[in-house]
């Protein structure tokens, strides 16, 4: 299943979810399958794109709450009267919103199966950092890499309906200081003079720079994204770094979270727990 096919399914599920829970929303325009955008409310404090417990936790944490203010990147596709207020995490297809629904849920890191799935410590409550900048050094002295989430020794990139990881020109990718040391460039996929899967290359470079692990979390039906990770990781020179990088699916995550969160993932996204972890 590609990103567009999954997108259509998630939109259909989101419409049913919004209607069944009487949640305020509107639809984008200019696309074959308009996206559902949920509206936050103050009385009571809730947001249709989030499980109530997760949303309340986000609002109580100033660092997390700032993520809610990410402006929508395709405002021209929205009704004119909504463009000024539209936020990226209002969209039913937002992978950031899905990520925060799970990892901001109160007590989620005290849930043994998820801790085991992600290889986290049980000694203390982790402090997730969203939009984490690992400071991967570049030859032009810039440090622009951002990873969706860091928790303990794990970097996480979240994907849902995105079409891929973008392609970048050779000179843009090779400006990272450790690129040649980390990858065997001749085995990396290229298209039209560009390296493919740029985000994954940066994620692996970040894991190398910090000496920690990396996981992509995506839907198990996105074979294209899973194959991309395999392709990039197979080009890593160091076998120990290769072992620190991999994929976890949202279906695996759904199987390992508390029941209320598991039900929400099924009702809101159509993400059913995987039979195996």
PDB file of C-alpha atoms in Angstrom:
ATOM      1  CA  UNK A   1       0.000   0.000   0.000  1.00  0.00           C
ATOM      2  CA  UNK A   2       1.386   3.425  -0.890  1.00  0.00           C
ATOM      3  CA  UNK A   3       0.960   6.683   0.971  1.00  0.00           C
ATOM      4  CA  UNK A   4      -2.003   7.880  -1.092  1.00  0.00           C
ATOM      5  CA  UNK A   5      -3.933   4.658  -0.543  1.00  0.00           C
ATOM      6  CA  UNK A   6      -3.327   4.757   3.203  1.00  0.00           C
ATOM      7  CA  UNK A   7      -4.228   8.442   3.210  1.00  0.00           C
ATOM      8  CA  UNK A   8      -7.642   7.684   1.736  1.00  0.00           C
ATOM      9  CA  UNK A   9      -8.326   5.003   4.353  1.00  0.00           C
ATOM     10  CA  UNK A  10      -7.287   7.224   7.247  1.00  0.00           C
ATOM     11  CA  UNK A  11      -9.480  10.065   5.990  1.00  0.00           C
ATOM     12  CA  UNK A  12     -12.481   7.740   5.787  1.00  0.00           C
ATOM     13  CA  UNK A  13     -11.884   6.442   9.313  1.00  0.00           C
ATOM     14  CA  UNK A  14     -11.377   9.980  10.629  1.00  0.00           C
ATOM     15  CA  UNK A  15     -14.714  11.138   9.202  1.00  0.00           C
ATOM     16  CA  UNK A  16     -16.527   8.267  10.888  1.00  0.00           C
ATOM     17  CA  UNK A  17     -14.686   8.943  14.136  1.00  0.00           C
ATOM     18  CA  UNK A  18     -15.533  12.667  14.072  1.00  0.00           C
ATOM     19  CA  UNK A  19     -19.190  12.059  13.286  1.00  0.00           C
ATOM     20  CA  UNK A  20     -19.631   9.322  15.888  1.00  0.00           C
ATOM     21  CA  UNK A  21     -18.042  11.464  18.626  1.00  0.00           C
ATOM     22  CA  UNK A  22     -19.701  14.722  17.525  1.00  0.00           C
ATOM     23  CA  UNK A  23     -16.336  16.435  17.055  1.00  0.00           C
ATOM     24  CA  UNK A  24     -16.051  19.764  15.181  1.00  0.00           C
ATOM     25  CA  UNK A  25     -14.048  19.572  11.962  1.00  0.00           C
ATOM     26  CA  UNK A  26     -13.846  20.861   8.414  1.00  0.00           C
ATOM     27  CA  UNK A  27     -12.449  19.524   5.149  1.00  0.00           C
ATOM     28  CA  UNK A  28      -9.614  20.719   2.965  1.00  0.00           C
ATOM     29  CA  UNK A  29     -10.311  21.585  -0.644  1.00  0.00           C
ATOM     30  CA  UNK A  30      -8.503  21.201  -3.945  1.00  0.00           C
ATOM     31  CA  UNK A  31      -7.808  17.481  -3.573  1.00  0.00           C
ATOM     32  CA  UNK A  32      -9.588  14.343  -4.724  1.00  0.00           C
ATOM     33  CA  UNK A  33      -9.828  13.159  -1.122  1.00  0.00           C
ATOM     34  CA  UNK A  34     -10.299  16.168   1.189  1.00  0.00           C
ATOM     35  CA  UNK A  35      -8.462  15.849   4.496  1.00  0.00           C
ATOM     36  CA  UNK A  36     -10.276  16.081   7.834  1.00  0.00           C
ATOM     37  CA  UNK A  37      -8.996  18.935  10.016  1.00  0.00           C
ATOM     38  CA  UNK A  38     -10.173  18.917  13.607  1.00  0.00           C
ATOM     39  CA  UNK A  39     -10.909  22.045  15.631  1.00  0.00           C
ATOM     40  CA  UNK A  40      -9.726  22.484  19.223  1.00  0.00           C
ATOM     41  CA  UNK A  41     -12.218  23.585  21.864  1.00  0.00           C
ATOM     42  CA  UNK A  42     -11.813  25.308  25.218  1.00  0.00           C
ATOM     43  CA  UNK A  43     -15.002  24.138  26.920  1.00  0.00           C
ATOM     44  CA  UNK A  44     -14.267  21.367  27.463  1.00  0.00           C
ATOM     45  CA  UNK A  45     -10.542  21.442  26.701  1.00  0.00           C
ATOM     46  CA  UNK A  46     -10.133  18.910  23.919  1.00  0.00           C
ATOM     47  CA  UNK A  47      -8.976  18.465  20.339  1.00  0.00           C
ATOM     48  CA  UNK A  48     -10.573  15.943  18.020  1.00  0.00           C
ATOM     49  CA  UNK A  49      -7.222  14.875  16.577  1.00  0.00           C
ATOM     50  CA  UNK A  50      -6.013  13.779  20.023  1.00  0.00           C
ATOM     51  CA  UNK A  51      -7.027  11.386  22.729  1.00  0.00           C
ATOM     52  CA  UNK A  52      -8.220  13.535  25.638  1.00  0.00           C
ATOM     53  CA  UNK A  53      -5.602  12.287  28.110  1.00  0.00           C
ATOM     54  CA  UNK A  54      -2.772  12.907  25.633  1.00  0.00           C
ATOM     55  CA  UNK A  55      -4.057  16.360  24.719  1.00  0.00           C
ATOM     56  CA  UNK A  56      -4.347  17.469  28.338  1.00  0.00           C
ATOM     57  CA  UNK A  57      -0.782  16.264  28.980  1.00  0.00           C
ATOM     58  CA  UNK A  58       0.451  18.203  25.941  1.00  0.00           C
ATOM     59  CA  UNK A  59      -1.285  21.394  27.086  1.00  0.00           C
ATOM     60  CA  UNK A  60       0.326  21.099  30.542  1.00  0.00           C
ATOM     61  CA  UNK A  61       3.830  20.871  29.067  1.00  0.00           C
ATOM     62  CA  UNK A  62       4.960  24.162  27.438  1.00  0.00           C
ATOM     63  CA  UNK A  63       7.591  22.445  25.271  1.00  0.00           C
ATOM     64  CA  UNK A  64       5.079  19.950  23.917  1.00  0.00           C
ATOM     65  CA  UNK A  65       2.347  22.588  23.539  1.00  0.00           C
ATOM     66  CA  UNK A  66       4.566  24.593  21.188  1.00  0.00           C
ATOM     67  CA  UNK A  67       4.346  21.742  18.704  1.00  0.00           C
ATOM     68  CA  UNK A  68       0.613  22.424  18.406  1.00  0.00           C
ATOM     69  CA  UNK A  69       1.443  25.833  16.912  1.00  0.00           C
ATOM     70  CA  UNK A  70       3.168  24.470  13.792  1.00  0.00           C
ATOM     71  CA  UNK A  71       1.459  26.321  10.939  1.00  0.00           C
ATOM     72  CA  UNK A  72      -0.232  24.245   8.266  1.00  0.00           C
ATOM     73  CA  UNK A  73       2.093  23.962   5.271  1.00  0.00           C
ATOM     74  CA  UNK A  74      -0.640  23.730   2.599  1.00  0.00           C
ATOM     75  CA  UNK A  75      -2.901  26.611   3.524  1.00  0.00           C
ATOM     76  CA  UNK A  76      -3.870  27.205  -0.100  1.00  0.00           C
ATOM     77  CA  UNK A  77      -5.675  23.833   0.055  1.00  0.00           C
ATOM     78  CA  UNK A  78      -7.852  24.996   2.950  1.00  0.00           C
ATOM     79  CA  UNK A  79     -11.064  27.022   2.995  1.00  0.00           C
ATOM     80  CA  UNK A  80     -10.107  30.689   2.952  1.00  0.00           C
ATOM     81  CA  UNK A  81     -11.823  31.399   6.258  1.00  0.00           C
ATOM     82  CA  UNK A  82      -9.733  28.709   7.982  1.00  0.00           C
ATOM     83  CA  UNK A  83      -6.272  29.487   6.615  1.00  0.00           C
ATOM     84  CA  UNK A  84      -5.167  31.900   9.323  1.00  0.00           C
ATOM     85  CA  UNK A  85      -5.877  29.485  12.175  1.00  0.00           C
ATOM     86  CA  UNK A  86      -5.035  26.133  10.597  1.00  0.00           C
ATOM     87  CA  UNK A  87      -2.247  24.141  12.242  1.00  0.00           C
ATOM     88  CA  UNK A  88      -0.334  21.158  10.927  1.00  0.00           C
ATOM     89  CA  UNK A  89      -1.337  18.920  13.837  1.00  0.00           C
ATOM     90  CA  UNK A  90      -5.047  19.573  13.211  1.00  0.00           C
ATOM     91  CA  UNK A  91      -4.886  17.249  10.195  1.00  0.00           C
ATOM     92  CA  UNK A  92      -6.074  13.657  10.516  1.00  0.00           C
ATOM     93  CA  UNK A  93      -3.062  12.552   8.441  1.00  0.00           C
ATOM     94  CA  UNK A  94      -0.455  14.282  10.635  1.00  0.00           C
ATOM     95  CA  UNK A  95       2.242  11.811  11.672  1.00  0.00           C
ATOM     96  CA  UNK A  96       3.376  14.278  14.359  1.00  0.00           C
ATOM     97  CA  UNK A  97      -0.085  14.220  15.919  1.00  0.00           C
ATOM     98  CA  UNK A  98      -0.095  10.423  15.900  1.00  0.00           C
ATOM     99  CA  UNK A  99       3.352  10.378  17.502  1.00  0.00           C
ATOM    100  CA  UNK A 100       2.281  12.761  20.267  1.00  0.00           C
ATOM    101  CA  UNK A 101      -0.963  10.897  20.875  1.00  0.00           C
ATOM    102  CA  UNK A 102       1.096   7.842  21.765  1.00  0.00           C
ATOM    103  CA  UNK A 103       4.156   9.244  23.495  1.00  0.00           C
ATOM    104  CA  UNK A 104       2.412  12.002  25.467  1.00  0.00           C
ATOM    105  CA  UNK A 105      -0.169   9.610  26.886  1.00  0.00           C
ATOM    106  CA  UNK A 106       0.196   9.647  30.696  1.00  0.00           C
ATOM    107  CA  UNK A 107       2.127   6.673  32.024  1.00  0.00           C
ATOM    108  CA  UNK A 108       2.794   5.176  28.600  1.00  0.00           C
ATOM    109  CA  UNK A 109       6.474   4.642  29.462  1.00  0.00           C
ATOM    110  CA  UNK A 110       5.477   2.694  32.552  1.00  0.00           C
ATOM    111  CA  UNK A 111       3.758   0.159  30.326  1.00  0.00           C
ATOM    112  CA  UNK A 112       6.081  -2.836  30.169  1.00  0.00           C
ATOM    113  CA  UNK A 113       5.338  -4.110  26.655  1.00  0.00           C
ATOM    114  CA  UNK A 114       6.085  -0.739  25.029  1.00  0.00           C
ATOM    115  CA  UNK A 115       9.271  -0.299  27.041  1.00  0.00           C
ATOM    116  CA  UNK A 116      10.367  -3.739  25.897  1.00  0.00           C
ATOM    117  CA  UNK A 117       9.427  -3.104  22.258  1.00  0.00           C
ATOM    118  CA  UNK A 118      11.481   0.085  22.129  1.00  0.00           C
ATOM    119  CA  UNK A 119      14.336  -1.189  24.293  1.00  0.00           C
ATOM    120  CA  UNK A 120      13.953   1.565  26.873  1.00  0.00           C
ATOM    121  CA  UNK A 121      15.060   1.633  30.493  1.00  0.00           C
ATOM    122  CA  UNK A 122      12.623   0.807  33.283  1.00  0.00           C
ATOM    123  CA  UNK A 123      14.647   2.681  35.904  1.00  0.00           C
ATOM    124  CA  UNK A 124      13.087   6.134  35.465  1.00  0.00           C
ATOM    125  CA  UNK A 125      10.287   7.934  33.633  1.00  0.00           C
ATOM    126  CA  UNK A 126      11.710   9.133  30.282  1.00  0.00           C
ATOM    127  CA  UNK A 127      11.339  12.736  29.145  1.00  0.00           C
ATOM    128  CA  UNK A 128      10.424  12.710  25.462  1.00  0.00           C
ATOM    129  CA  UNK A 129      11.841  15.567  23.384  1.00  0.00           C
ATOM    130  CA  UNK A 130       9.856  16.321  20.214  1.00  0.00           C
ATOM    131  CA  UNK A 131      11.549  18.078  17.302  1.00  0.00           C
ATOM    132  CA  UNK A 132      14.937  17.122  18.729  1.00  0.00           C
ATOM    133  CA  UNK A 133      18.024  18.636  17.086  1.00  0.00           C
ATOM    134  CA  UNK A 134      21.013  16.276  17.433  1.00  0.00           C
ATOM    135  CA  UNK A 135      23.469  18.806  16.012  1.00  0.00           C
ATOM    136  CA  UNK A 136      24.939  16.637  13.270  1.00  0.00           C
ATOM    137  CA  UNK A 137      28.051  18.533  12.064  1.00  0.00           C
ATOM    138  CA  UNK A 138      28.325  19.753   8.480  1.00  0.00           C
ATOM    139  CA  UNK A 139      31.261  21.013   6.461  1.00  0.00           C
ATOM    140  CA  UNK A 140      29.554  24.404   6.086  1.00  0.00           C
ATOM    141  CA  UNK A 141      29.350  24.658   9.926  1.00  0.00           C
ATOM    142  CA  UNK A 142      25.568  24.291   9.896  1.00  0.00           C
ATOM    143  CA  UNK A 143      23.639  21.896  12.136  1.00  0.00           C
ATOM    144  CA  UNK A 144      20.151  21.676  10.687  1.00  0.00           C
ATOM    145  CA  UNK A 145      19.069  18.101  11.367  1.00  0.00           C
ATOM    146  CA  UNK A 146      15.806  17.612  13.279  1.00  0.00           C
ATOM    147  CA  UNK A 147      14.424  14.263  14.416  1.00  0.00           C
ATOM    148  CA  UNK A 148      10.754  13.853  15.345  1.00  0.00           C
ATOM    149  CA  UNK A 149      11.433  12.447  18.808  1.00  0.00           C
ATOM    150  CA  UNK A 150      14.234  11.512  21.164  1.00  0.00           C
ATOM    151  CA  UNK A 151      13.509   9.376  24.196  1.00  0.00           C
ATOM    152  CA  UNK A 152      16.453   8.090  26.232  1.00  0.00           C
ATOM    153  CA  UNK A 153      18.969   6.598  23.764  1.00  0.00           C
ATOM    154  CA  UNK A 154      16.454   6.309  20.929  1.00  0.00           C
ATOM    155  CA  UNK A 155      15.759   8.623  17.985  1.00  0.00           C
ATOM    156  CA  UNK A 156      12.370   8.154  16.319  1.00  0.00           C
ATOM    157  CA  UNK A 157      11.137   9.316  12.936  1.00  0.00           C
ATOM    158  CA  UNK A 158       7.354   9.150  12.563  1.00  0.00           C
ATOM    159  CA  UNK A 159       5.623   8.482   9.249  1.00  0.00           C
ATOM    160  CA  UNK A 160       2.014   7.880   8.307  1.00  0.00           C
ATOM    161  CA  UNK A 161       0.832   8.855   4.802  1.00  0.00           C
ATOM    162  CA  UNK A 162       3.926  10.747   3.633  1.00  0.00           C
ATOM    163  CA  UNK A 163       5.038   9.661   0.181  1.00  0.00           C
ATOM    164  CA  UNK A 164       8.691   9.176   1.140  1.00  0.00           C
ATOM    165  CA  UNK A 165      11.835  10.663   2.629  1.00  0.00           C
ATOM    166  CA  UNK A 166      12.670  13.238  -0.109  1.00  0.00           C
ATOM    167  CA  UNK A 167      15.618  13.278  -2.499  1.00  0.00           C
ATOM    168  CA  UNK A 168      18.520  15.748  -2.295  1.00  0.00           C
ATOM    169  CA  UNK A 169      21.372  16.839  -4.515  1.00  0.00           C
ATOM    170  CA  UNK A 170      24.746  15.183  -3.990  1.00  0.00           C
ATOM    171  CA  UNK A 171      26.394  18.337  -2.643  1.00  0.00           C
ATOM    172  CA  UNK A 172      23.641  18.833  -0.055  1.00  0.00           C
ATOM    173  CA  UNK A 173      23.963  15.303   1.314  1.00  0.00           C
ATOM    174  CA  UNK A 174      27.748  15.140   1.225  1.00  0.00           C
ATOM    175  CA  UNK A 175      28.136  18.352   3.242  1.00  0.00           C
ATOM    176  CA  UNK A 176      27.685  16.232   6.391  1.00  0.00           C
ATOM    177  CA  UNK A 177      31.132  15.692   7.844  1.00  0.00           C
ATOM    178  CA  UNK A 178      30.787  11.977   8.554  1.00  0.00           C
ATOM    179  CA  UNK A 179      28.847  11.015   5.437  1.00  0.00           C
ATOM    180  CA  UNK A 180      31.722   9.198   3.734  1.00  0.00           C
ATOM    181  CA  UNK A 181      32.744   7.474   6.977  1.00  0.00           C
ATOM    182  CA  UNK A 182      29.227   6.237   7.746  1.00  0.00           C
ATOM    183  CA  UNK A 183      27.973   5.225   4.284  1.00  0.00           C
ATOM    184  CA  UNK A 184      29.297   3.449   1.239  1.00  0.00           C
ATOM    185  CA  UNK A 185      28.007   6.033  -1.286  1.00  0.00           C
ATOM    186  CA  UNK A 186      28.246   3.732  -4.311  1.00  0.00           C
ATOM    187  CA  UNK A 187      25.560   1.451  -2.816  1.00  0.00           C
ATOM    188  CA  UNK A 188      23.081   4.189  -1.916  1.00  0.00           C
ATOM    189  CA  UNK A 189      20.096   4.630  -4.247  1.00  0.00           C
ATOM    190  CA  UNK A 190      20.127   7.679  -6.517  1.00  0.00           C
ATOM    191  CA  UNK A 191      17.618   9.222  -8.900  1.00  0.00           C
ATOM    192  CA  UNK A 192      18.282  12.033 -11.337  1.00  0.00           C
ATOM    193  CA  UNK A 193      21.596  12.970  -9.762  1.00  0.00           C
ATOM    194  CA  UNK A 194      20.164  13.046  -6.255  1.00  0.00           C
ATOM    195  CA  UNK A 195      20.533  10.767  -3.258  1.00  0.00           C
ATOM    196  CA  UNK A 196      17.250   9.152  -2.321  1.00  0.00           C
ATOM    197  CA  UNK A 197      15.797   8.916   1.224  1.00  0.00           C
ATOM    198  CA  UNK A 198      17.521  12.053   2.512  1.00  0.00           C
ATOM    199  CA  UNK A 199      15.676  12.072   5.849  1.00  0.00           C
ATOM    200  CA  UNK A 200      16.803   8.540   6.605  1.00  0.00           C
ATOM    201  CA  UNK A 201      20.387   9.407   5.775  1.00  0.00           C
ATOM    202  CA  UNK A 202      20.219  12.277   8.265  1.00  0.00           C
ATOM    203  CA  UNK A 203      18.588  10.058  10.896  1.00  0.00           C
ATOM    204  CA  UNK A 204      21.358   7.471  10.631  1.00  0.00           C
ATOM    205  CA  UNK A 205      24.009  10.207  10.741  1.00  0.00           C
ATOM    206  CA  UNK A 206      22.346  11.536  13.898  1.00  0.00           C
ATOM    207  CA  UNK A 207      22.413   8.087  15.521  1.00  0.00           C
ATOM    208  CA  UNK A 208      26.100   7.797  14.592  1.00  0.00           C
ATOM    209  CA  UNK A 209      26.936  11.276  15.891  1.00  0.00           C
ATOM    210  CA  UNK A 210      25.291  10.658  19.285  1.00  0.00           C
ATOM    211  CA  UNK A 211      26.200   6.988  19.573  1.00  0.00           C
ATOM    212  CA  UNK A 212      22.569   5.969  20.079  1.00  0.00           C
ATOM    213  CA  UNK A 213      19.793   4.068  18.280  1.00  0.00           C
ATOM    214  CA  UNK A 214      17.318   4.999  15.533  1.00  0.00           C
ATOM    215  CA  UNK A 215      13.879   3.636  14.655  1.00  0.00           C
ATOM    216  CA  UNK A 216      11.408   4.568  11.970  1.00  0.00           C
ATOM    217  CA  UNK A 217       7.806   4.065  13.112  1.00  0.00           C
ATOM    218  CA  UNK A 218       5.429   3.571  10.202  1.00  0.00           C
ATOM    219  CA  UNK A 219       2.349   1.600   9.225  1.00  0.00           C
ATOM    220  CA  UNK A 220       3.075  -2.060   8.517  1.00  0.00           C
ATOM    221  CA  UNK A 221       1.324  -1.671   5.153  1.00  0.00           C
ATOM    222  CA  UNK A 222       3.919   0.896   3.974  1.00  0.00           C
ATOM    223  CA  UNK A 223       6.307  -1.558   2.382  1.00  0.00           C
ATOM    224  CA  UNK A 224       7.878   1.303   0.445  1.00  0.00           C
ATOM    225  CA  UNK A 225       9.045   3.047   3.625  1.00  0.00           C
ATOM    226  CA  UNK A 226      10.209  -0.187   5.234  1.00  0.00           C
ATOM    227  CA  UNK A 227      12.180  -1.108   2.118  1.00  0.00           C
ATOM    228  CA  UNK A 228      13.776   2.359   2.104  1.00  0.00           C
ATOM    229  CA  UNK A 229      15.100   1.836   5.636  1.00  0.00           C
ATOM    230  CA  UNK A 230      16.512  -1.551   4.656  1.00  0.00           C
ATOM    231  CA  UNK A 231      18.194  -0.030   1.618  1.00  0.00           C
ATOM    232  CA  UNK A 232      19.797   2.815   3.562  1.00  0.00           C
ATOM    233  CA  UNK A 233      20.879   0.714   6.526  1.00  0.00           C
ATOM    234  CA  UNK A 234      22.455  -1.903   4.246  1.00  0.00           C
ATOM    235  CA  UNK A 235      24.786   0.843   2.963  1.00  0.00           C
ATOM    236  CA  UNK A 236      26.100   1.645   6.457  1.00  0.00           C
ATOM    237  CA  UNK A 237      29.739   0.619   6.790  1.00  0.00           C
ATOM    238  CA  UNK A 238      29.765  -0.168  10.523  1.00  0.00           C
ATOM    239  CA  UNK A 239      27.844  -3.366  11.425  1.00  0.00           C
ATOM    240  CA  UNK A 240      27.315  -2.131  14.985  1.00  0.00           C
ATOM    241  CA  UNK A 241      25.608   1.028  13.706  1.00  0.00           C
ATOM    242  CA  UNK A 242      23.528  -1.053  11.306  1.00  0.00           C
ATOM    243  CA  UNK A 243      22.287  -3.072  14.260  1.00  0.00           C
ATOM    244  CA  UNK A 244      21.230   0.130  16.058  1.00  0.00           C
ATOM    245  CA  UNK A 245      18.893   1.196  13.220  1.00  0.00           C
ATOM    246  CA  UNK A 246      15.611  -0.327  12.171  1.00  0.00           C
ATOM    247  CA  UNK A 247      11.808  -0.195  11.906  1.00  0.00           C
ATOM    248  CA  UNK A 248       8.920  -0.524  14.352  1.00  0.00           C
ATOM    249  CA  UNK A 249       5.345  -0.470  13.039  1.00  0.00           C
ATOM    250  CA  UNK A 250       2.378   1.396  14.450  1.00  0.00           C
ATOM    251  CA  UNK A 251       0.600  -1.943  14.645  1.00  0.00           C
ATOM    252  CA  UNK A 252       3.334  -3.270  16.946  1.00  0.00           C
ATOM    253  CA  UNK A 253       3.081  -0.121  19.043  1.00  0.00           C
ATOM    254  CA  UNK A 254      -0.716  -0.506  19.260  1.00  0.00           C
ATOM    255  CA  UNK A 255      -0.303  -3.985  20.693  1.00  0.00           C
ATOM    256  CA  UNK A 256       2.010  -2.681  23.420  1.00  0.00           C
ATOM    257  CA  UNK A 257       0.137   0.366  24.776  1.00  0.00           C
ATOM    258  CA  UNK A 258      -2.605   0.701  27.441  1.00  0.00           C
ATOM    259  CA  UNK A 259      -6.112  -0.368  26.429  1.00  0.00           C
ATOM    260  CA  UNK A 260      -7.586   3.153  26.152  1.00  0.00           C
ATOM    261  CA  UNK A 261      -4.825   4.218  23.787  1.00  0.00           C
ATOM    262  CA  UNK A 262      -5.084   0.988  21.825  1.00  0.00           C
ATOM    263  CA  UNK A 263      -8.820   1.550  21.285  1.00  0.00           C
ATOM    264  CA  UNK A 264      -8.208   5.126  20.183  1.00  0.00           C
ATOM    265  CA  UNK A 265      -5.623   4.069  17.586  1.00  0.00           C
ATOM    266  CA  UNK A 266      -8.127   1.618  16.126  1.00  0.00           C
ATOM    267  CA  UNK A 267     -11.107   3.988  16.153  1.00  0.00           C
ATOM    268  CA  UNK A 268      -9.290   7.123  15.000  1.00  0.00           C
ATOM    269  CA  UNK A 269      -6.666   5.707  12.591  1.00  0.00           C
ATOM    270  CA  UNK A 270      -7.782   2.182  11.850  1.00  0.00           C
ATOM    271  CA  UNK A 271      -4.516   0.888  13.312  1.00  0.00           C
ATOM    272  CA  UNK A 272      -5.168  -2.612  14.631  1.00  0.00           C
ATOM    273  CA  UNK A 273      -2.682  -4.285  16.999  1.00  0.00           C
ATOM    274  CA  UNK A 274      -0.179  -6.583  15.371  1.00  0.00           C
ATOM    275  CA  UNK A 275      -0.380 -10.273  16.279  1.00  0.00           C
ATOM    276  CA  UNK A 276       3.354 -10.431  16.857  1.00  0.00           C
ATOM    277  CA  UNK A 277       5.988  -8.171  18.367  1.00  0.00           C
TER     278      UNK A 277
END
